[in-house]
C-alpha positions as a printed Julia matrix, in Angstrom:
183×3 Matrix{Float64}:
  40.27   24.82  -18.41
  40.28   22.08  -15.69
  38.84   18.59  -16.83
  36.5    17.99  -14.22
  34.28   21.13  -15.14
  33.97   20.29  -18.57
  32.84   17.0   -17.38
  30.25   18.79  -15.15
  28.78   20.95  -18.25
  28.49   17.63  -20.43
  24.97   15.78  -19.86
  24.91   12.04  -18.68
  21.6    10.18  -19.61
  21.51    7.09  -17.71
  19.11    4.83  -19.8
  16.99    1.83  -17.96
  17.84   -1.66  -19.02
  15.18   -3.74  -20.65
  16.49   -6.9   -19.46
  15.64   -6.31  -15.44
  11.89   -4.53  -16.93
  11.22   -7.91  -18.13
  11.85   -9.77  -14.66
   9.51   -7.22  -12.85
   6.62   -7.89  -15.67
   7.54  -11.21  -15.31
   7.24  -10.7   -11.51
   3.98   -8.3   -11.32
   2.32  -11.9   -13.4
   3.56  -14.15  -10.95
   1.74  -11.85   -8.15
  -1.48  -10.97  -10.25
  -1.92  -15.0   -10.56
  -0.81  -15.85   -6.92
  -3.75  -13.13   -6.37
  -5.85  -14.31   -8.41
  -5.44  -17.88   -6.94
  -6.14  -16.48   -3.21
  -9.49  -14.97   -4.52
 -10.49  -18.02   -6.3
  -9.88  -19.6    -2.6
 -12.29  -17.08   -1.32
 -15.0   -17.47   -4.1
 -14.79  -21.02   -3.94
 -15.82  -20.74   -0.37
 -13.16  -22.24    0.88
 -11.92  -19.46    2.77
 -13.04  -15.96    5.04
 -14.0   -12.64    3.34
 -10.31  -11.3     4.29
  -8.65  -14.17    1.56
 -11.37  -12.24   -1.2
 -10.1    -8.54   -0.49
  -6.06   -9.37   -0.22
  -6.04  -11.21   -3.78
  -8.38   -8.4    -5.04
  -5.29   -5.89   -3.78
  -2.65   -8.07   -4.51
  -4.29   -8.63   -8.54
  -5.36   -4.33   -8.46
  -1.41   -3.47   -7.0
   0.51   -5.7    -9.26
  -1.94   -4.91  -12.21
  -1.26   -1.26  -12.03
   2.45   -1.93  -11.63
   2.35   -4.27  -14.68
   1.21   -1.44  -16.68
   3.68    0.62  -15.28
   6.45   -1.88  -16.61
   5.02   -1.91  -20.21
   5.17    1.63  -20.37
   8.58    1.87  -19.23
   9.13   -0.72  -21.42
   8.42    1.24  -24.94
   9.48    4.53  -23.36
  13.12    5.55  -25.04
  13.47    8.46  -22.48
  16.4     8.3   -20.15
  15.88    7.31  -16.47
  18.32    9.53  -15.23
  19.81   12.59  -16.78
  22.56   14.9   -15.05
  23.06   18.12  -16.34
  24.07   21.78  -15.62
  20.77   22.27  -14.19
  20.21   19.27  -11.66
  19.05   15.98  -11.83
  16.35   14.37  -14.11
  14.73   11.53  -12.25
  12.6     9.73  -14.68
  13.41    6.1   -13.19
  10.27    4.9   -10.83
   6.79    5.92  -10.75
   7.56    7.83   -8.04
  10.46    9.66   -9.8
  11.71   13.04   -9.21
  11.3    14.92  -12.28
  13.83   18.19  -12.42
  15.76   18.32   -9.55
  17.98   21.44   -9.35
  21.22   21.11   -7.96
  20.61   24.35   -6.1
  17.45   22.93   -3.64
  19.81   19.98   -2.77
  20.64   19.79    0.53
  22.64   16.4     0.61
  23.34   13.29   -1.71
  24.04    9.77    0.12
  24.64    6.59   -0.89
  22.64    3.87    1.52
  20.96    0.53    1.36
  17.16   -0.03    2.42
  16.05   -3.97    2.24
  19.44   -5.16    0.8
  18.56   -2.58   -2.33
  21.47    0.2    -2.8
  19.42    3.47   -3.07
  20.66    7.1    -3.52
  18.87    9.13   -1.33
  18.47   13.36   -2.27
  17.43   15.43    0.64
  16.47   18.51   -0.2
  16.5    22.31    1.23
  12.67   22.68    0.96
  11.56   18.84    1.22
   7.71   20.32    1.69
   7.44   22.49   -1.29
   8.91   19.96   -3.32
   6.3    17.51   -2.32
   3.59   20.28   -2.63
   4.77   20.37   -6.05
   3.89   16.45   -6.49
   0.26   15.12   -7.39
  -2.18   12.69   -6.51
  -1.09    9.34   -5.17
   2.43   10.54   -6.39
   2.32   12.84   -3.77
   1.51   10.4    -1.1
   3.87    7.77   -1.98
   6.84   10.46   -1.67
   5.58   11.57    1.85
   5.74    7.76    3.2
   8.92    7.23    1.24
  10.08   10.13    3.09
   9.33    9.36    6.26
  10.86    5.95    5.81
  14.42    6.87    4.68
  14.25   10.71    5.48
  14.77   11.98    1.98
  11.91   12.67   -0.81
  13.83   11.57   -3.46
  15.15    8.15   -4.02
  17.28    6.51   -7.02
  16.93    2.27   -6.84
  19.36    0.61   -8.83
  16.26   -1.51  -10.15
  16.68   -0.83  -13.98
  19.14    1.67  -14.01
  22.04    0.1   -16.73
  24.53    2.27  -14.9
  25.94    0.89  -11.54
  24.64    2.88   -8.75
  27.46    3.92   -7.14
  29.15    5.39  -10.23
  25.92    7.24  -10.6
  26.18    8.46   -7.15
  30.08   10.11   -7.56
  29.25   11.56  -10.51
  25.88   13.01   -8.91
  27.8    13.92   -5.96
  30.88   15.59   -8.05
  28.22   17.4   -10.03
  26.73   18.78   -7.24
  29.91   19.24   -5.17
  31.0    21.44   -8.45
  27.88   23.27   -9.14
  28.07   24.47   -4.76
  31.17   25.89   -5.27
  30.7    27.45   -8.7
  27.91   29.24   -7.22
  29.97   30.48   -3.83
  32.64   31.8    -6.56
  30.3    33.93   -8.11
């Protein structure tokens, strides 16, 4: 039995690293007060109604994402899993969920903002994000239209370096393609 397809039937959890969660709470405070200091300009009456409403957004935004980084925080679930069946994106609020390796159209390695991302287009990008709810759903559609795939793996608090995630996502993938066109 050849090495490499073994490899593909094993599953790789990619877990997040605590460490880089505690620089985005750490973060998401330093915006909720900067906020909360732009409102108090406002209130103070030291500045227009516009001042009031962006540190109301910026302290509602970076509230809701500090929440988000607590949770993640506590949760002992693997950001990333790859396994016979696809992809398990559990890394972002905006993560994939089960993606199987047979809806994939292509896998690419690319940087957006000096960030290294791994982008998944798939075969059927609108019934995936059909599939998607709420504010999810919206967030995937602009992410899409910005980078032309739905789903997107940041580096952020992955512990795994992002480009050995990406060969072994792409040699996964590359295997389970021609597995299926031997059947």
């Amino acid at each position: 039995m050849d090495h490499s397809t073994t490899l593909s039937k094993q599953p790789l959890e990619v877990h997040m690293g605590k460490g880089k969660l505690w620089l985005l709470i750490l973060a998401c405070l330093a915006f909720i007060a900067a906020g909360g200091w732009i409102f108090s300009a406002y209130w103070s009456g030291d500045e227009v109604f516009i001042y009031g409403i962006i540190g109301v957004i910026c302290m509602l935004f970076f509230g809701i994402c500090l929440i988000y980084f607590i949770l993640k925080l506590f949760d002992r679930a693997p950001g990333l899993i790859l396994n016979e069946e696809g992809i398990v994106d559990n890394s972002s609020y905006i993560a994939g969920g089960l993606i199987r390796w047979k809806d994939i159209h292509n896998i690419e390695l690319y940087q957006l903002a000096g960030q290294k991302m791994i982008g998944i287009q798939l075969k059927d990008p609108d019934s995936y994000l059909r599939s998607q709810k709420g504010i999810k759903r919206r967030l995937i559609s602009i992410n899409q239209g910005m980078v032309q795939a739905p789903v997107n793996i940041a580096q952020s608090a992955l512990r795994m370096p992002l480009e050995q995630i990406y060969e072994e996502m792409f040699h996964r993938w590359h295997w389970q393609q021609k597995s299926r066109l031997s059947e």
